[in-house]
PDB file of C-alpha atoms and ligand atoms in Angstrom:
ATOM      1  CA  MET A   6     146.922 -51.385 232.681  1.00  0.00           C
ATOM      2  CA  GLN A   7     149.577 -50.475 235.191  1.00  0.00           C
ATOM      3  CA  ILE A   8     148.766 -49.771 238.825  1.00  0.00           C
ATOM      4  CA  SER A   9     150.625 -46.603 239.700  1.00  0.00           C
ATOM      5  CA  LYS A  10     148.796 -45.831 242.923  1.00  0.00           C
ATOM      6  CA  ALA A  11     147.112 -48.155 245.419  1.00  0.00           C
ATOM      7  CA  ILE A  12     145.869 -46.701 248.674  1.00  0.00           C
ATOM      8  CA  PHE A  13     143.931 -48.327 251.491  1.00  0.00           C
ATOM      9  CA  LYS A  14     140.635 -46.473 251.800  1.00  0.00           C
ATOM     10  CA  GLN A  15     138.752 -48.149 254.652  1.00  0.00           C
ATOM     11  CA  SER A  16     137.528 -51.322 256.350  1.00  0.00           C
ATOM     12  CA  SER A  17     133.791 -51.813 256.753  1.00  0.00           C
ATOM     13  CA  SER A  18     131.949 -54.324 258.889  1.00  0.00           C
ATOM     14  CA  SER A  19     128.844 -54.278 256.683  1.00  0.00           C
ATOM     15  CA  ILE A  20     127.618 -53.012 253.338  1.00  0.00           C
ATOM     16  CA  PHE A  21     126.222 -49.931 255.095  1.00  0.00           C
ATOM     17  CA  GLY A  22     129.683 -48.801 256.128  1.00  0.00           C
ATOM     18  CA  CYS A  23     131.183 -49.127 252.622  1.00  0.00           C
ATOM     19  CA  PRO A  24     132.351 -46.037 250.718  1.00  0.00           C
ATOM     20  CA  LYS A  25     129.729 -44.081 248.838  1.00  0.00           C
ATOM     21  CA  PRO A  26     128.978 -46.051 245.645  1.00  0.00           C
ATOM     22  CA  GLY A  27     129.705 -44.422 242.321  1.00  0.00           C
ATOM     23  CA  ILE A  28     133.192 -45.724 241.620  1.00  0.00           C
ATOM     24  CA  GLN A  29     133.448 -49.132 239.952  1.00  0.00           C
ATOM     25  CA  GLU A  30     134.681 -51.904 242.158  1.00  0.00           C
ATOM     26  CA  TYR A  31     136.261 -55.323 241.627  1.00  0.00           C
ATOM     27  CA  ALA A  32     136.217 -57.690 244.579  1.00  0.00           C
ATOM     28  CA  PHE A  33     138.219 -60.765 245.543  1.00  0.00           C
ATOM     29  CA  ILE A  34     136.603 -63.612 247.406  1.00  0.00           C
ATOM     30  CA  GLY A  35     137.322 -67.233 248.286  1.00  0.00           C
ATOM     31  CA  ARG A  36     138.059 -69.561 251.143  1.00  0.00           C
ATOM     32  CA  SER A  37     140.248 -68.307 253.949  1.00  0.00           C
ATOM     33  CA  ASN A  38     143.902 -68.794 253.086  1.00  0.00           C
ATOM     34  CA  VAL A  39     143.310 -69.241 249.351  1.00  0.00           C
ATOM     35  CA  GLY A  40     145.553 -66.243 248.671  1.00  0.00           C
ATOM     36  CA  LYS A  41     143.232 -63.226 248.338  1.00  0.00           C
ATOM     37  CA  SER A  42     145.412 -60.707 250.132  1.00  0.00           C
ATOM     38  CA  SER A  43     148.563 -62.040 248.445  1.00  0.00           C
ATOM     39  CA  LEU A  44     146.956 -61.666 245.020  1.00  0.00           C
ATOM     40  CA  ILE A  45     145.865 -58.111 245.771  1.00  0.00           C
ATOM     41  CA  ASN A  46     149.394 -57.220 246.858  1.00  0.00           C
ATOM     42  CA  MET A  47     150.850 -58.876 243.783  1.00  0.00           C
ATOM     43  CA  LEU A  48     148.481 -56.972 241.474  1.00  0.00           C
ATOM     44  CA  CYS A  49     149.344 -53.695 243.199  1.00  0.00           C
ATOM     45  CA  ASN A  50     153.026 -54.506 243.435  1.00  0.00           C
ATOM     46  CA  ASN A  51     152.968 -53.673 247.132  1.00  0.00           C
ATOM     47  CA  ASN A  52     153.584 -56.418 249.632  1.00  0.00           C
ATOM     48  CA  LYS A  53     152.429 -54.317 252.535  1.00  0.00           C
ATOM     49  CA  LEU A  54     149.044 -53.272 251.188  1.00  0.00           C
ATOM     50  CA  ALA A  55     146.789 -56.139 252.264  1.00  0.00           C
ATOM     51  CA  LYS A  56     147.658 -58.098 255.367  1.00  0.00           C
ATOM     52  CA  ILE A  57     148.775 -61.646 254.628  1.00  0.00           C
ATOM     53  CA  SER A  58     148.075 -64.091 257.363  1.00  0.00           C
ATOM     54  CA  ALA A  59     149.209 -67.580 258.175  1.00  0.00           C
ATOM     55  CA  THR A  60     146.055 -67.940 260.298  1.00  0.00           C
ATOM     56  CA  PRO A  61     142.936 -68.513 258.193  1.00  0.00           C
ATOM     57  CA  GLY A  62     139.890 -66.327 258.770  1.00  0.00           C
ATOM     58  CA  LYS A  63     141.691 -63.143 259.819  1.00  0.00           C
ATOM     59  CA  THR A  64     140.166 -60.736 257.327  1.00  0.00           C
ATOM     60  CA  GLN A  65     136.689 -60.264 258.718  1.00  0.00           C
ATOM     61  CA  LEU A  66     135.995 -56.928 257.144  1.00  0.00           C
ATOM     62  CA  ILE A  67     135.333 -55.531 253.701  1.00  0.00           C
ATOM     63  CA  ASN A  68     138.557 -53.719 252.769  1.00  0.00           C
ATOM     64  CA  HIS A  69     138.457 -51.068 250.046  1.00  0.00           C
ATOM     65  CA  TYR A  70     141.603 -49.963 248.214  1.00  0.00           C
ATOM     66  CA  ILE A  71     141.455 -47.094 245.754  1.00  0.00           C
ATOM     67  CA  ILE A  72     143.498 -47.801 242.630  1.00  0.00           C
ATOM     68  CA  ASN A  73     144.948 -45.105 240.362  1.00  0.00           C
ATOM     69  CA  ASP A  74     142.408 -42.707 241.972  1.00  0.00           C
ATOM     70  CA  HIS A  75     139.895 -44.377 239.690  1.00  0.00           C
ATOM     71  CA  TRP A  76     138.489 -47.722 240.841  1.00  0.00           C
ATOM     72  CA  TYR A  77     138.163 -49.818 243.977  1.00  0.00           C
ATOM     73  CA  LEU A  78     139.763 -53.141 244.572  1.00  0.00           C
ATOM     74  CA  VAL A  79     138.002 -54.942 247.428  1.00  0.00           C
ATOM     75  CA  ASP A  80     139.348 -57.662 249.727  1.00  0.00           C
ATOM     76  CA  LEU A  81     136.402 -59.595 251.162  1.00  0.00           C
ATOM     77  CA  PRO A  82     136.305 -61.869 254.212  1.00  0.00           C
ATOM     78  CA  GLY A  83     137.038 -65.497 253.397  1.00  0.00           C
ATOM     79  CA  TYR A  84     134.242 -68.029 253.461  1.00  0.00           C
ATOM     80  CA  GLY A  85     134.540 -71.511 254.972  1.00  0.00           C
ATOM     81  CA  PHE A  86     135.648 -70.625 258.456  1.00  0.00           C
ATOM     82  CA  ALA A  87     136.685 -73.878 260.009  1.00  0.00           C
ATOM     83  CA  LYS A  88     138.310 -72.222 262.982  1.00  0.00           C
ATOM     84  CA  THR A  89     135.669 -69.675 263.975  1.00  0.00           C
ATOM     85  CA  SER A  90     132.488 -70.161 265.941  1.00  0.00           C
ATOM     86  CA  LYS A  91     129.109 -70.769 264.377  1.00  0.00           C
ATOM     87  CA  ASP A  92     127.844 -67.324 265.399  1.00  0.00           C
ATOM     88  CA  LYS A  93     130.722 -65.584 263.708  1.00  0.00           C
ATOM     89  CA  ARG A  94     130.269 -67.722 260.652  1.00  0.00           C
ATOM     90  CA  THR A  95     126.720 -66.527 260.230  1.00  0.00           C
ATOM     91  CA  LYS A  96     127.788 -62.923 260.666  1.00  0.00           C
ATOM     92  CA  PHE A  97     130.591 -63.133 258.062  1.00  0.00           C
ATOM     93  CA  GLU A  98     128.420 -64.924 255.592  1.00  0.00           C
ATOM     94  CA  THR A  99     125.795 -62.226 255.970  1.00  0.00           C
ATOM     95  CA  ILE A 100     128.454 -59.610 255.240  1.00  0.00           C
ATOM     96  CA  ILE A 101     129.625 -61.429 252.122  1.00  0.00           C
ATOM     97  CA  PHE A 102     126.202 -62.281 250.747  1.00  0.00           C
ATOM     98  CA  ASP A 103     124.883 -58.780 251.426  1.00  0.00           C
ATOM     99  CA  TYR A 104     127.856 -57.195 249.745  1.00  0.00           C
ATOM    100  CA  CYS A 105     127.793 -59.429 246.657  1.00  0.00           C
ATOM    101  CA  LYS A 106     124.062 -59.130 246.186  1.00  0.00           C
ATOM    102  CA  LYS A 107     123.463 -55.497 246.988  1.00  0.00           C
ATOM    103  CA  ARG A 108     126.579 -53.496 246.282  1.00  0.00           C
ATOM    104  CA  GLU A 109     125.569 -51.251 243.385  1.00  0.00           C
ATOM    105  CA  SER A 110     129.041 -50.474 242.140  1.00  0.00           C
ATOM    106  CA  LEU A 111     130.367 -54.060 242.092  1.00  0.00           C
ATOM    107  CA  VAL A 112     131.232 -54.886 238.486  1.00  0.00           C
ATOM    108  CA  CYS A 113     132.898 -58.272 238.868  1.00  0.00           C
ATOM    109  CA  LEU A 114     133.833 -60.728 241.561  1.00  0.00           C
ATOM    110  CA  PHE A 115     136.989 -62.765 241.334  1.00  0.00           C
ATOM    111  CA  VAL A 116     136.391 -66.120 242.996  1.00  0.00           C
ATOM    112  CA  LEU A 117     139.737 -67.523 244.059  1.00  0.00           C
ATOM    113  CA  ILE A 118     140.223 -71.272 243.936  1.00  0.00           C
ATOM    114  CA  ASP A 119     143.293 -73.146 245.137  1.00  0.00           C
ATOM    115  CA  SER A 120     144.883 -74.689 242.032  1.00  0.00           C
ATOM    116  CA  ARG A 121     146.253 -77.607 244.087  1.00  0.00           C
ATOM    117  CA  LEU A 122     142.898 -78.988 245.195  1.00  0.00           C
ATOM    118  CA  PRO A 123     139.903 -80.664 243.578  1.00  0.00           C
ATOM    119  CA  LEU A 124     136.861 -78.395 243.317  1.00  0.00           C
ATOM    120  CA  GLN A 125     135.723 -77.778 246.900  1.00  0.00           C
ATOM    121  CA  LYS A 126     132.035 -78.061 247.719  1.00  0.00           C
ATOM    122  CA  ILE A 127     131.944 -74.621 249.279  1.00  0.00           C
ATOM    123  CA  ASP A 128     133.497 -72.990 246.185  1.00  0.00           C
ATOM    124  CA  LEU A 129     131.009 -74.720 243.918  1.00  0.00           C
ATOM    125  CA  GLU A 130     128.110 -73.715 246.161  1.00  0.00           C
ATOM    126  CA  PHE A 131     129.275 -70.127 246.243  1.00  0.00           C
ATOM    127  CA  MET A 132     129.614 -69.914 242.452  1.00  0.00           C
ATOM    128  CA  LEU A 133     126.206 -71.516 241.967  1.00  0.00           C
ATOM    129  CA  TRP A 134     124.787 -68.922 244.352  1.00  0.00           C
ATOM    130  CA  CYS A 135     126.460 -66.175 242.271  1.00  0.00           C
ATOM    131  CA  SER A 136     124.885 -67.541 239.105  1.00  0.00           C
ATOM    132  CA  GLU A 137     121.445 -67.768 240.721  1.00  0.00           C
ATOM    133  CA  ASN A 138     121.791 -64.163 241.826  1.00  0.00           C
ATOM    134  CA  GLU A 139     123.214 -62.969 238.510  1.00  0.00           C
ATOM    135  CA  ILE A 140     126.441 -61.820 240.094  1.00  0.00           C
ATOM    136  CA  PRO A 141     129.171 -61.787 237.425  1.00  0.00           C
ATOM    137  CA  PHE A 142     132.295 -63.650 238.457  1.00  0.00           C
ATOM    138  CA  SER A 143     135.610 -64.833 237.110  1.00  0.00           C
ATOM    139  CA  ILE A 144     137.704 -67.608 238.595  1.00  0.00           C
ATOM    140  CA  VAL A 145     141.313 -67.121 239.649  1.00  0.00           C
ATOM    141  CA  TYR A 146     143.271 -70.335 240.224  1.00  0.00           C
ATOM    142  CA  THR A 147     145.791 -69.391 242.919  1.00  0.00           C
ATOM    143  CA  LYS A 148     149.178 -70.688 244.065  1.00  0.00           C
ATOM    144  CA  ALA A 149     150.046 -72.017 240.598  1.00  0.00           C
ATOM    145  CA  ASP A 150     153.730 -72.060 241.589  1.00  0.00           C
ATOM    146  CA  LYS A 151     153.023 -74.856 244.055  1.00  0.00           C
ATOM    147  CA  ASN A 152     152.221 -77.267 241.196  1.00  0.00           C
ATOM    148  CA  SER A 153     154.334 -78.627 238.390  1.00  0.00           C
ATOM    149  CA  LYS A 154     153.081 -77.576 234.960  1.00  0.00           C
ATOM    150  CA  ALA A 155     151.566 -81.004 234.380  1.00  0.00           C
ATOM    151  CA  GLU A 156     149.864 -81.079 237.798  1.00  0.00           C
ATOM    152  CA  LEU A 157     148.462 -77.616 237.296  1.00  0.00           C
ATOM    153  CA  SER A 158     146.956 -78.483 233.971  1.00  0.00           C
ATOM    154  CA  ARG A 159     145.531 -81.755 235.338  1.00  0.00           C
ATOM    155  CA  HIS A 160     143.983 -80.042 238.394  1.00  0.00           C
ATOM    156  CA  ILE A 161     142.399 -77.291 236.339  1.00  0.00           C
ATOM    157  CA  LYS A 162     141.045 -79.771 233.797  1.00  0.00           C
ATOM    158  CA  ASN A 163     139.430 -81.752 236.635  1.00  0.00           C
ATOM    159  CA  ILE A 164     137.860 -78.627 238.108  1.00  0.00           C
ATOM    160  CA  GLU A 165     136.583 -77.569 234.695  1.00  0.00           C
ATOM    161  CA  LYS A 166     135.044 -80.986 234.193  1.00  0.00           C
ATOM    162  CA  GLU A 167     133.112 -80.518 237.447  1.00  0.00           C
ATOM    163  CA  LEU A 168     132.077 -76.986 236.505  1.00  0.00           C
ATOM    164  CA  LEU A 169     130.692 -78.151 233.173  1.00  0.00           C
ATOM    165  CA  LYS A 170     128.246 -80.352 235.076  1.00  0.00           C
ATOM    166  CA  HIS A 171     126.594 -77.130 236.268  1.00  0.00           C
ATOM    167  CA  TRP A 172     127.284 -74.536 233.565  1.00  0.00           C
ATOM    168  CA  ASP A 173     126.985 -74.792 229.791  1.00  0.00           C
ATOM    169  CA  GLU A 174     130.106 -72.708 229.364  1.00  0.00           C
ATOM    170  CA  LEU A 175     133.136 -72.346 231.568  1.00  0.00           C
ATOM    171  CA  PRO A 176     133.360 -69.112 233.526  1.00  0.00           C
ATOM    172  CA  ASN A 177     136.129 -66.716 232.556  1.00  0.00           C
ATOM    173  CA  SER A 178     139.291 -67.758 234.415  1.00  0.00           C
ATOM    174  CA  PHE A 179     142.886 -66.823 235.212  1.00  0.00           C
ATOM    175  CA  VAL A 180     145.847 -68.744 236.581  1.00  0.00           C
ATOM    176  CA  SER A 181     147.876 -66.883 239.168  1.00  0.00           C
ATOM    177  CA  SER A 182     150.850 -67.062 241.457  1.00  0.00           C
ATOM    178  CA  ALA A 183     151.472 -64.293 243.941  1.00  0.00           C
ATOM    179  CA  GLU A 184     155.026 -65.581 244.311  1.00  0.00           C
ATOM    180  CA  LYS A 185     155.863 -65.394 240.621  1.00  0.00           C
ATOM    181  CA  ALA A 186     153.455 -62.601 239.586  1.00  0.00           C
ATOM    182  CA  THR A 187     151.799 -65.043 237.178  1.00  0.00           C
ATOM    183  CA  GLY A 188     148.490 -63.787 235.784  1.00  0.00           C
ATOM    184  CA  ARG A 189     149.111 -60.184 236.813  1.00  0.00           C
ATOM    185  CA  GLN A 190     148.951 -58.668 233.335  1.00  0.00           C
ATOM    186  CA  GLU A 191     145.969 -60.784 232.275  1.00  0.00           C
ATOM    187  CA  ILE A 192     143.892 -59.867 235.331  1.00  0.00           C
ATOM    188  CA  LEU A 193     144.746 -56.170 235.082  1.00  0.00           C
ATOM    189  CA  GLU A 194     143.981 -56.102 231.365  1.00  0.00           C
ATOM    190  CA  PHE A 195     140.636 -57.764 232.038  1.00  0.00           C
ATOM    191  CA  ILE A 196     139.792 -55.171 234.717  1.00  0.00           C
ATOM    192  CA  ASP A 197     140.899 -52.363 232.400  1.00  0.00           C
ATOM    193  CA  PHE A 198     138.582 -53.675 229.701  1.00  0.00           C
ATOM    194  CA  GLN A 199     135.699 -53.976 232.172  1.00  0.00           C
ATOM    195  CA  ILE A 200     136.268 -50.443 233.487  1.00  0.00           C
ATOM    196  CA  LYS A 201     135.992 -49.021 229.971  1.00  0.00           C
ATOM    197  CA  ASP A 202     132.999 -51.222 229.200  1.00  0.00           C
ATOM    198  CA  HIS A 203     131.119 -50.222 232.370  1.00  0.00           C
ATOM    199  CA  ARG A 204     131.483 -46.439 232.419  1.00  0.00           C
ATOM    200  CA  GLY A 205     128.608 -44.946 234.397  1.00  0.00           C
ATOM    201  CA  PHE A 206     127.538 -48.395 235.581  1.00  0.00           C
ATOM    202  CA  THR A 207     125.589 -49.079 238.741  1.00  0.00           C
ATOM    203  CA  ARG A 208     123.656 -52.253 239.384  1.00  0.00           C
ATOM    204  CA  LYS A 209     120.822 -50.207 240.816  1.00  0.00           C
ATOM    205  CA  ARG A 210     120.361 -48.580 237.444  1.00  0.00           C
ATOM    206  CA  VAL A 211     120.341 -51.979 235.750  1.00  0.00           C
ATOM    207  CA  VAL A 212     117.595 -53.165 238.110  1.00  0.00           C
ATOM    208  CA  GLN A 213     115.577 -49.996 237.541  1.00  0.00           C
ATOM    209  CA  ALA A 214     115.863 -50.370 233.770  1.00  0.00           C
ATOM    210  CA  ASP A 215     114.579 -53.951 234.039  1.00  0.00           C
ATOM    211  CA  GLU A 216     111.660 -52.821 236.148  1.00  0.00           C
ATOM    212  CA  GLU A 217     110.740 -50.101 233.683  1.00  0.00           C
ATOM    213  CA  GLU A 218     110.549 -52.642 230.915  1.00  0.00           C
ATOM    214  CA  GLU A 219     107.952 -54.684 232.781  1.00  0.00           C
TER     215      GLU A 219
HETATM  216  N1  GDP B  18     153.538 -70.316 247.168  1.00  0.00           N
HETATM  217  C1  GDP B  18     152.529 -69.464 247.214  1.00  0.00           C
HETATM  218  N2  GDP B  18     151.974 -69.144 248.418  1.00  0.00           N
HETATM  219  C2  GDP B  18     150.936 -68.275 248.436  1.00  0.00           C
HETATM  220  C3  GDP B  18     150.410 -67.703 247.235  1.00  0.00           C
HETATM  221  N3  GDP B  18     149.362 -66.908 247.579  1.00  0.00           N
HETATM  222  C4  GDP B  18     149.263 -66.970 248.928  1.00  0.00           C
HETATM  223  N4  GDP B  18     150.198 -67.782 249.452  1.00  0.00           N
HETATM  224  C5  GDP B  18     150.378 -68.099 250.898  1.00  0.00           C
HETATM  225  O1  GDP B  18     149.153 -68.595 251.413  1.00  0.00           O
HETATM  226  C6  GDP B  18     148.887 -68.075 252.727  1.00  0.00           C
HETATM  227  C7  GDP B  18     147.551 -67.332 252.774  1.00  0.00           C
HETATM  228  O2  GDP B  18     147.630 -66.187 251.953  1.00  0.00           O
HETATM  229  P1  GDP B  18     146.640 -64.917 252.138  1.00  0.00           P
HETATM  230  O3  GDP B  18     146.917 -64.019 250.984  1.00  0.00           O
HETATM  231  O4  GDP B  18     146.761 -64.336 253.499  1.00  0.00           O
HETATM  232  O5  GDP B  18     145.208 -65.625 251.975  1.00  0.00           O
HETATM  233  P2  GDP B  18     143.745 -65.022 252.248  1.00  0.00           P
HETATM  234  O6  GDP B  18     143.327 -65.532 253.582  1.00  0.00           O
HETATM  235  O7  GDP B  18     142.898 -65.609 251.165  1.00  0.00           O
HETATM  236  O8  GDP B  18     143.836 -63.530 252.161  1.00  0.00           O
HETATM  237  C8  GDP B  18     150.090 -67.193 253.064  1.00  0.00           C
HETATM  238  O9  GDP B  18     150.993 -67.946 253.820  1.00  0.00           O
HETATM  239  C9  GDP B  18     150.663 -66.830 251.691  1.00  0.00           C
HETATM  240  O10 GDP B  18     152.040 -66.541 251.731  1.00  0.00           O
HETATM  241  C10 GDP B  18     151.017 -68.068 245.974  1.00  0.00           C
HETATM  242  O11 GDP B  18     150.628 -67.654 244.879  1.00  0.00           O
HETATM  243  N5  GDP B  18     152.054 -68.950 246.044  1.00  0.00           N
HETATM  244 MG1   MG B  19     143.305 -62.040 253.524  1.00  0.00          MG
END
């Protein structure tokens, strides 16, 4: 898939302010500074689309971008807010958890993990929470260009070893670099496949179908 059009739609401070559901959406989440906005810009080939910040914790809103007039790409607030107050932390986490759990049109979350670090407790906890809540996610290992090939492979192997302590199978994953556009085609092809596979999808409908079976 090629992205020919990427337009900022709106920022929302809660799930209630989000655009009317009905269009599939794919959201990017992870710790502040992991490279969410950079990845979104790289995928859309537009360095001005999402704001990139040297200060962690700046994106505190749910940002919707409409892609090719057809699907939403969503930049979520970062979790793990070392530099913000406790009150704010609770508010952001509510936004994130509400969105991930309740947003009907969310097809897949991309959980971004820094490829230079060992698996962080907060990332593991978030992914475990996703699994418990049956929220589909893929992992994107970011900032691959900051490692040598050997380091990258060693870091990812170590993370995978940790993940296999909690999951029988490894989650779907991608390696990316916003600097070098690594992973761009793979991620876009995956989304393209999901879009075709989820025509007419809403999570609400899935829940209703389950309830009818009971
Ligand atoms: N070298 C390199 N730096 C990156 C990459 N992705 C993000 N960064 C840098 O990491 C910092 C945080 O990026 P940002 O996209 O704002 O992170 P966010 O808080 O998760 O949205 C910025 O200084 C980016 O330039 C990458 O793939 N490679
Ligand atoms: Mg950001």
